[in-house]
GROMACS .gro file of C-alpha atoms in nm:
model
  320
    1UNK     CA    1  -1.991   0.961 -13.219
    2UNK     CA    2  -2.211   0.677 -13.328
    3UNK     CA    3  -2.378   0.869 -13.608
    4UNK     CA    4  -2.015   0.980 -13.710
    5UNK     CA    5  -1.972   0.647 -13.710
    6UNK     CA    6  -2.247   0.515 -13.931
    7UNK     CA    7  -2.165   0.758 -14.162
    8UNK     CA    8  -1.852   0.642 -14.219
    9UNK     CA    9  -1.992   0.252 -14.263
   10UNK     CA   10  -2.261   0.355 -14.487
   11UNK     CA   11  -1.976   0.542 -14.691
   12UNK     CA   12  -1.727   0.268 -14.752
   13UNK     CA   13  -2.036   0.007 -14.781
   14UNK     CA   14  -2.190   0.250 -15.047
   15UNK     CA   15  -1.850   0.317 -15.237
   16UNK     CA   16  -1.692  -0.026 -15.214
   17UNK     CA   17  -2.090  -0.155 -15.380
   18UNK     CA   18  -2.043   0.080 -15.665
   19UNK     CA   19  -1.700  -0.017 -15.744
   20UNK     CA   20  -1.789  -0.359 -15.808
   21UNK     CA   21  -2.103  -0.275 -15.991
   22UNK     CA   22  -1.886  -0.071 -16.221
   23UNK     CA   23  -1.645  -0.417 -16.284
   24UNK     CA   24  -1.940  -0.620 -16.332
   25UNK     CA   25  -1.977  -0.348 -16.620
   26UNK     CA   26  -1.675  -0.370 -16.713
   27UNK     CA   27  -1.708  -0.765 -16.761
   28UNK     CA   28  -2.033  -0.697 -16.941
   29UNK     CA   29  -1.972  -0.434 -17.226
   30UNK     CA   30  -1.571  -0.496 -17.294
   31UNK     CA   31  -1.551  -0.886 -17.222
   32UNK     CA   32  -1.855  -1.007 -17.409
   33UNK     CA   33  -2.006  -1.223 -17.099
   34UNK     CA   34  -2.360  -1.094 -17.130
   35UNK     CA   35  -2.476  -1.442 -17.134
   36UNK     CA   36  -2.421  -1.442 -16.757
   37UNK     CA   37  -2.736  -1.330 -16.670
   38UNK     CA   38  -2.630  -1.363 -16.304
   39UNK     CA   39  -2.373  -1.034 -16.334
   40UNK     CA   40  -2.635  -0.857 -16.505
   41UNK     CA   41  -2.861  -0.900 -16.197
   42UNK     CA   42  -2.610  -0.889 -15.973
   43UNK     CA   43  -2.505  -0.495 -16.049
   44UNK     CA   44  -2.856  -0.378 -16.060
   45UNK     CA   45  -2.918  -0.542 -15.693
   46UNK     CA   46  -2.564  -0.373 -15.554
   47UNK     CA   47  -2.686   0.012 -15.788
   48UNK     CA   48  -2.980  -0.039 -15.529
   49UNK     CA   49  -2.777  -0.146 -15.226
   50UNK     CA   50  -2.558   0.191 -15.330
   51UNK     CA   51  -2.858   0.405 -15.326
   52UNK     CA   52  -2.983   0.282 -15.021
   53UNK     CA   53  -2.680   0.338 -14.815
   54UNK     CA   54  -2.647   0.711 -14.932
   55UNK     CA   55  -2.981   0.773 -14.867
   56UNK     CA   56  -2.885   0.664 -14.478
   57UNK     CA   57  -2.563   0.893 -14.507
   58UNK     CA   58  -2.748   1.157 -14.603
   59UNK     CA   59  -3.030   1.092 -14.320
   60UNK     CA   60  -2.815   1.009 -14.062
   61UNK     CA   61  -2.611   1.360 -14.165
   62UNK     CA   62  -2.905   1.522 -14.131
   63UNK     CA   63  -2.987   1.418 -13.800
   64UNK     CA   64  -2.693   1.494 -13.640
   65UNK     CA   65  -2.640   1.791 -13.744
   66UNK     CA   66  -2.949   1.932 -13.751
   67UNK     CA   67  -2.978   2.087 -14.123
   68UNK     CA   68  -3.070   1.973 -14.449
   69UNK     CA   69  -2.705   1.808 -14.568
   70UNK     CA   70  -2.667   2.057 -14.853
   71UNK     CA   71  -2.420   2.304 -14.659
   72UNK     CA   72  -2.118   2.274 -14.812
   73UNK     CA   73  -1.921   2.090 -15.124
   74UNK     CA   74  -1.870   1.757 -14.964
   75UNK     CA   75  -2.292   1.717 -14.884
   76UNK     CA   76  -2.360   1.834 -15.254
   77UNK     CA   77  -2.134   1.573 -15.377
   78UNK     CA   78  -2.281   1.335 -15.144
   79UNK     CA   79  -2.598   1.452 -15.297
   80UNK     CA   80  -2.516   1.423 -15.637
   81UNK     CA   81  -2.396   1.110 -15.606
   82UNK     CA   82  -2.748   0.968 -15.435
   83UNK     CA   83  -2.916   1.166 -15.763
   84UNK     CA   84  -2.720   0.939 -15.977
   85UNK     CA   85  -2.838   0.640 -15.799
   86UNK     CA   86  -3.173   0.785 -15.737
   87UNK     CA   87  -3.205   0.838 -16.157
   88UNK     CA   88  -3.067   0.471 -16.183
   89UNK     CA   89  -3.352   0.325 -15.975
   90UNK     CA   90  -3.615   0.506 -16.170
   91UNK     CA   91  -3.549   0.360 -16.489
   92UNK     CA   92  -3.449   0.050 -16.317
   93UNK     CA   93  -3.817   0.010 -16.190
   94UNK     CA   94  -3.936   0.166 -16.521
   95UNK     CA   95  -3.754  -0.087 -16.729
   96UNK     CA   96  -3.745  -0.451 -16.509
   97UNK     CA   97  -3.887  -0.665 -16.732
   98UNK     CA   98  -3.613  -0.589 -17.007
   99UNK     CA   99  -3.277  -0.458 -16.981
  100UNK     CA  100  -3.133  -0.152 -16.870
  101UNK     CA  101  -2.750  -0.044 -16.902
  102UNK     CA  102  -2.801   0.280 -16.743
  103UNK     CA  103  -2.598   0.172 -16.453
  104UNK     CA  104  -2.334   0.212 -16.725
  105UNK     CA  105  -2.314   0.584 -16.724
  106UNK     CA  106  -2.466   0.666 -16.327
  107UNK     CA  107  -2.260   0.383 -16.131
  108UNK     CA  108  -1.900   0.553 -16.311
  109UNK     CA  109  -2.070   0.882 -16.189
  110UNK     CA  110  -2.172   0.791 -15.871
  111UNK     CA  111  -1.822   0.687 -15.750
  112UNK     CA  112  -1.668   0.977 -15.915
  113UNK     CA  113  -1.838   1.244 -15.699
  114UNK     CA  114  -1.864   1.032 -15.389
  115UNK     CA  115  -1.498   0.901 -15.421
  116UNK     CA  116  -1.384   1.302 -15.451
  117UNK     CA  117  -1.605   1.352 -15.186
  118UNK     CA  118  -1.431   1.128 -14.923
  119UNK     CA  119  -1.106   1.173 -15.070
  120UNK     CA  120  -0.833   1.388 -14.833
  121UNK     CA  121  -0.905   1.686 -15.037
  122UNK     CA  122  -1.229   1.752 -14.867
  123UNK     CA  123  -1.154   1.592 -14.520
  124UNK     CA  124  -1.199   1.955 -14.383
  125UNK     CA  125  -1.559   1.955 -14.476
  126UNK     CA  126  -1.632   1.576 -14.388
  127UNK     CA  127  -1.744   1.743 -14.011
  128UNK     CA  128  -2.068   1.894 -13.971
  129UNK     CA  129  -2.067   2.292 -13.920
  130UNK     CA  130  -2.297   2.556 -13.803
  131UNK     CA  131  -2.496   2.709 -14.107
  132UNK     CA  132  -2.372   3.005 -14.229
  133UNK     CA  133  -2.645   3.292 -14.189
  134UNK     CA  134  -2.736   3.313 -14.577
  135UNK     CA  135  -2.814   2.946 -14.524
  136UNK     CA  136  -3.027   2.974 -14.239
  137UNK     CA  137  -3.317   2.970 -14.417
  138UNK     CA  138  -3.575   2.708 -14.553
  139UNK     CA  139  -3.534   2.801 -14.905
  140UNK     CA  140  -3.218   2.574 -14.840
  141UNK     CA  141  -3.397   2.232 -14.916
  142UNK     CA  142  -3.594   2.385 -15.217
  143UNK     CA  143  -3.312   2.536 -15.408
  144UNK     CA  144  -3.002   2.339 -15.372
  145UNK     CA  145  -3.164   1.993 -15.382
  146UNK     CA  146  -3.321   2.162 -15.724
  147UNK     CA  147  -3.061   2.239 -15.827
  148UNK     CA  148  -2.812   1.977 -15.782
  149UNK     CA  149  -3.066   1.707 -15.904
  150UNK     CA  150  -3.082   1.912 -16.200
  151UNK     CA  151  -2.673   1.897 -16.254
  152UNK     CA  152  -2.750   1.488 -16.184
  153UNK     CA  153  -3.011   1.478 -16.484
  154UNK     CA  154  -2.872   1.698 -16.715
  155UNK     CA  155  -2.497   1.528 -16.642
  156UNK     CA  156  -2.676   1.170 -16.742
  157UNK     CA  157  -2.838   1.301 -17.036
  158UNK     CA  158  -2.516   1.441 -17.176
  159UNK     CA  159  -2.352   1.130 -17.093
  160UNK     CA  160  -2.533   0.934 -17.317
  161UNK     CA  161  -2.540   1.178 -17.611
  162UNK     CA  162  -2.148   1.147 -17.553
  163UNK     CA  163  -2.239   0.767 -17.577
  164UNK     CA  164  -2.426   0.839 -17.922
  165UNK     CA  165  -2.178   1.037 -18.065
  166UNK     CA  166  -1.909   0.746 -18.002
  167UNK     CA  167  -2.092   0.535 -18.172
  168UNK     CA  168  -2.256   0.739 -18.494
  169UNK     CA  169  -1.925   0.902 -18.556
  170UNK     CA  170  -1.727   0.543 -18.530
  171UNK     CA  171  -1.945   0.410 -18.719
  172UNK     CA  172  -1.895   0.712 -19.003
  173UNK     CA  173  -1.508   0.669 -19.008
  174UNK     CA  174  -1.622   0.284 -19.034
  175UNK     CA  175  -1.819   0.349 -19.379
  176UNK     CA  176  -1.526   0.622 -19.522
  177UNK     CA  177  -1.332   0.389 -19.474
  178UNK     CA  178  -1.489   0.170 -19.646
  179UNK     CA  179  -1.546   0.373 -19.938
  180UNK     CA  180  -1.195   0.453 -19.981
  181UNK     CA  181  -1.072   0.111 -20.039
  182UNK     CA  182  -1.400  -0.002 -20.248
  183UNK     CA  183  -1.497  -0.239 -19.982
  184UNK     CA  184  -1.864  -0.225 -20.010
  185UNK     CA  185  -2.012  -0.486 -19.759
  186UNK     CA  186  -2.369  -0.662 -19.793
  187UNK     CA  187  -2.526  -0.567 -19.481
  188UNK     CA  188  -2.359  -0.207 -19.525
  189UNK     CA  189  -2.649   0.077 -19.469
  190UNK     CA  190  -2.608   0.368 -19.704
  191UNK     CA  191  -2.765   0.696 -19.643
  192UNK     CA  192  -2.854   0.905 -19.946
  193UNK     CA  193  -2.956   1.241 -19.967
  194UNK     CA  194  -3.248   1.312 -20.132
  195UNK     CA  195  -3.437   1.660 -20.174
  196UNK     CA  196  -3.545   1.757 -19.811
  197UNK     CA  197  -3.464   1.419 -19.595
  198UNK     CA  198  -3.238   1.181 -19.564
  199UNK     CA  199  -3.358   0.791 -19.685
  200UNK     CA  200  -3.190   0.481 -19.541
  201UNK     CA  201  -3.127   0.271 -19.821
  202UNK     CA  202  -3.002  -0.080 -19.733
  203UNK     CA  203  -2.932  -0.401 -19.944
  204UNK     CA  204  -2.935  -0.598 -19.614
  205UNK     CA  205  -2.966  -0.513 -19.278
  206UNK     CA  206  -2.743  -0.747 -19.060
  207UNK     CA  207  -2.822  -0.828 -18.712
  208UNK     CA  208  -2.507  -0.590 -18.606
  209UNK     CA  209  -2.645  -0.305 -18.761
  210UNK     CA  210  -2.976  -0.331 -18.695
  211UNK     CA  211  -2.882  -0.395 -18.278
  212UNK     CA  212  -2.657  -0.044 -18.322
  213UNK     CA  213  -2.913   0.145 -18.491
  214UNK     CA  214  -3.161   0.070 -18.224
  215UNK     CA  215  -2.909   0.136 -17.921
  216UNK     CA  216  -2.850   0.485 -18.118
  217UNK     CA  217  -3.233   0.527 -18.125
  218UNK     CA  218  -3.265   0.451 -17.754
  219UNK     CA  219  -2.973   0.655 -17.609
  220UNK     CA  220  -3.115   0.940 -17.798
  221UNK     CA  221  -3.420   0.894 -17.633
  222UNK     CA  222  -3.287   0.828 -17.270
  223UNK     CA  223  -3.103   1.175 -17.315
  224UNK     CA  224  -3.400   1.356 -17.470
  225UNK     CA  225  -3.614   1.247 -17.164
  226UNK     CA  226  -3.323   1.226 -16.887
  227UNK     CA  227  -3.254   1.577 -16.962
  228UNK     CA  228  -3.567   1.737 -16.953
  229UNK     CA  229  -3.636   1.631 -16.613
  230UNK     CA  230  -3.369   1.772 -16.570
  231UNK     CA  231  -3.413   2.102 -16.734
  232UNK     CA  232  -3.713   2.111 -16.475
  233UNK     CA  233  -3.518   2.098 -16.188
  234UNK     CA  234  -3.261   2.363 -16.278
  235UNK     CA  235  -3.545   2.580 -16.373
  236UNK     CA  236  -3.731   2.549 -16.030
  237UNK     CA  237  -3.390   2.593 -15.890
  238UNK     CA  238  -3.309   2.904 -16.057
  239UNK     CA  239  -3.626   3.052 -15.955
  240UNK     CA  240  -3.643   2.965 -15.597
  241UNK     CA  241  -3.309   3.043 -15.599
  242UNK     CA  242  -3.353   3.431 -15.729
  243UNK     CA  243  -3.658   3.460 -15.460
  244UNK     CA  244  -3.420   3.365 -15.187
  245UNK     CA  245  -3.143   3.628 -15.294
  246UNK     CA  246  -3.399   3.887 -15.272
  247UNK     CA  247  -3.493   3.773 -14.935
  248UNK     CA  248  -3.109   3.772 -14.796
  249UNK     CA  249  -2.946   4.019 -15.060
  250UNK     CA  250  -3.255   4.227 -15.122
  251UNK     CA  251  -3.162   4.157 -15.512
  252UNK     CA  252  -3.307   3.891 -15.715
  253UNK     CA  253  -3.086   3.898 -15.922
  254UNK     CA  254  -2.676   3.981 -15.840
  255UNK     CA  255  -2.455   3.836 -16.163
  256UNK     CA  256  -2.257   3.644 -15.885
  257UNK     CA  257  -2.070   3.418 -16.062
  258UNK     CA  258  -2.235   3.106 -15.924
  259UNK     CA  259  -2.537   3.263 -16.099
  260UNK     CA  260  -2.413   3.370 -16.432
  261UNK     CA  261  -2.297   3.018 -16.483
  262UNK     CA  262  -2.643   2.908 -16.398
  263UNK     CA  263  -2.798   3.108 -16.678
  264UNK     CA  264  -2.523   2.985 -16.921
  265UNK     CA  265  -2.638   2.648 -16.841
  266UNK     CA  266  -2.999   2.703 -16.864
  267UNK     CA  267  -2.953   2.859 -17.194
  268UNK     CA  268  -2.718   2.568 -17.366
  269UNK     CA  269  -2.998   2.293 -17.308
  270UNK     CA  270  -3.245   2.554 -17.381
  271UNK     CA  271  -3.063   2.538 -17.707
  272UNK     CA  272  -3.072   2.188 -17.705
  273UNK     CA  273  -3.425   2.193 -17.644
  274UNK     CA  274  -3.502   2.442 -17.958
  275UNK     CA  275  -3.240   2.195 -18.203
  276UNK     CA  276  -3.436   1.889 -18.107
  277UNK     CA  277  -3.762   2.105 -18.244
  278UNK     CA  278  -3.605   2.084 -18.595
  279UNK     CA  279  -3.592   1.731 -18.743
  280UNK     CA  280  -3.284   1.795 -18.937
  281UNK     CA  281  -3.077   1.919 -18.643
  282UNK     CA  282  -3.190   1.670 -18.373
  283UNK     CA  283  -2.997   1.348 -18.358
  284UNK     CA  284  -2.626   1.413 -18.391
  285UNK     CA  285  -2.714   1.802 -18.375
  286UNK     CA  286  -2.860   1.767 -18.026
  287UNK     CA  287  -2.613   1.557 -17.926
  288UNK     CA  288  -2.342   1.818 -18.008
  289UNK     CA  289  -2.496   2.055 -17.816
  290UNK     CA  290  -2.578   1.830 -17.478
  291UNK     CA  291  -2.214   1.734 -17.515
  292UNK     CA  292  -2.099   2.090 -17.460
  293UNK     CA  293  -2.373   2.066 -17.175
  294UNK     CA  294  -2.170   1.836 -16.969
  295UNK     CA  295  -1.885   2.104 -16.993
  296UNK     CA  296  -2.047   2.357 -16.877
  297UNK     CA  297  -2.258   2.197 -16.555
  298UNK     CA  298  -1.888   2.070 -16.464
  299UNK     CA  299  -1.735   2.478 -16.444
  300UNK     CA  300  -2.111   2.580 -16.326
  301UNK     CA  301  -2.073   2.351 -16.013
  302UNK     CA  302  -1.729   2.258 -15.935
  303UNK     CA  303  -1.503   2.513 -16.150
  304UNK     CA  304  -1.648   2.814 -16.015
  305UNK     CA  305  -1.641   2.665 -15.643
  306UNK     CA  306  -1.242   2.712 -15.709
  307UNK     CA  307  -1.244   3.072 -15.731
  308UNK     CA  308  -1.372   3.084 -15.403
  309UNK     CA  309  -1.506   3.433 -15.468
  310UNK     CA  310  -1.888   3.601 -15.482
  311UNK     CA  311  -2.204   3.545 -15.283
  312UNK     CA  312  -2.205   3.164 -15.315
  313UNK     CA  313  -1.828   3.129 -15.147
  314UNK     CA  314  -1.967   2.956 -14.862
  315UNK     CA  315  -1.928   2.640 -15.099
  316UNK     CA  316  -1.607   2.722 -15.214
  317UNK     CA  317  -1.297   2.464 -15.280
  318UNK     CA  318  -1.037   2.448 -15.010
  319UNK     CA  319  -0.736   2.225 -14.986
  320UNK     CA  320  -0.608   2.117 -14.678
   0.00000   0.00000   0.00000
């Protein structure tokens, strides 16, 4: 009772934190305050109160029931939630002395999954069950925390090629625009194509330009990084996860559709991976590709769960 309790403190502390974190956000990037140092400062203090209270959800889960809190949909969302937090606090510490607006993408996804997860829809699966025997195992810890910090990664580092394409592509329609009506501004950049690369040739290079041509450069290279850690993760998952199907299924390998889903995921950012490779396909290229990413981690996790069906069922989506 008390660590049912807690649980539920730590939740609505964790959730309510996050939701004003994501207004301060709001304030910040729509309303033009960024003078106000204070809200800057105050949502990176409440992205670390978030992450702190999830990690004592998680523990306290643990505890009581006795098994690593990855049984079920509600703990992975839990779980992917304190990823998002977790991958907010590395770059947080990474980046103090200057700042860091990656609480821009994870906060939004952090309340996403945990708000589904405490929503009515999964109140079923808010209670603590016994293990199911294909779960009774400790390649439990190893392969679904792999895994699901791997959808937390990868999800962030499509995110912010989403971000870059927003931007490169509003800025495009900006410059046709611009063309069409013979409006050629001063500080306009113009890219000419000439022979095997692309030069930037620019009469002046305002201070608006010049601040969205670095925040292009620097989501690119968030999402380059972002996602390969992430890449790592799904790849130690996927392994561990094929030498624990041959220990329960005797197969390593089964096409479930959990797994098939995996591969297709695997192989997109390994795409990704081979466009960024080739300097005239990385940038916008990339991006494309991560973008289609995001898609696919979403039916990979969550879309298959609704069929309900194969060897991974035991995670399935039911309504109540």
């Amino acid at each position: 009772m008390i660590f049912s309790t807690l649980e539920h403190i730590l939740t609505h502390i964790s959730f309510s934190v996050v939701s004003i974190v994501i207004t301060i956000h709001f304030l910040t990037l729509f309303l033009l305050v960024d003078e106000v140092v204070g809200l800057y400062d105050s949502s990176e203090k409440g992205m670390i109160v978030t992450f702190f209270c999830i990690t004592g959800l998680l523990v306290t889960r643990w505890i009581y029931s006795g098994h690593f809190p990855l049984s079920d949909l509600y703990e992975s969302l839990i779980f992917l939630s304190w990823g998002f937090s977790l991958i907010h606090m590395v770059s947080y510490f990474k980046f103090k002395k200057r700042k860091n607006n990656l609480s821009a993408i994870t906060a939004p996804s952090a309340i996403f999954t945990q708000g589904f997860a405490t929503s009515g829809l999964l109140t079923k699966m808010h209670q603590s069950a016994i293990l199911a025997p294909a779960l009774q195992s400790q390649w439990l810890m190893m392969h679904v925390s792999m895994m699901v910090l791997g959808y937390a990664a990868l999800l962030c580092g499509s995110l912010l090629s989403v971000a870059l394409l927003v931007i490169t592509f509003r800025k495009a329609i900006k410059i046709i625009g611009e063309n069409n009506n013979f409006a050629f501004s001063f500080g306009k950049i113009q890219y000419m194509n000439e022979r095997s690369n692309v030069l930037l040739n620019t009469y002046f290079l305002s201070s608006k330009n010049y601040y969205r041509y670095q925040l292009t450069q620097q989501l690119d290279r968030w999402s380059y990084r972002i996602i390969s850690l992430g890449f790592i993760f799904l790849t130690i998952g996927i392994l561990s996860g094929a030498v624990w199907a041959n220990e329960a299924w005797g197969s390593y390998w089964n096409w479930d559709p959990k797994e098939t889903w995996a591969f297709i995921t695997w192989t997109i950012f390994a795409i990704y991976f081979h466009t960024r490779t080739n300097t005239n396909l990385e940038g916008v290229n990339s991006a494309l590709v991560a973008s289609m990413g995001f898609l696919i981690i979403w039916i990979c996790y969550f879309g298959v769960n609704l069929l309900g069906i194969g060897l991974h069922s035991y995670g399935s989506f039911t309504l109540n």
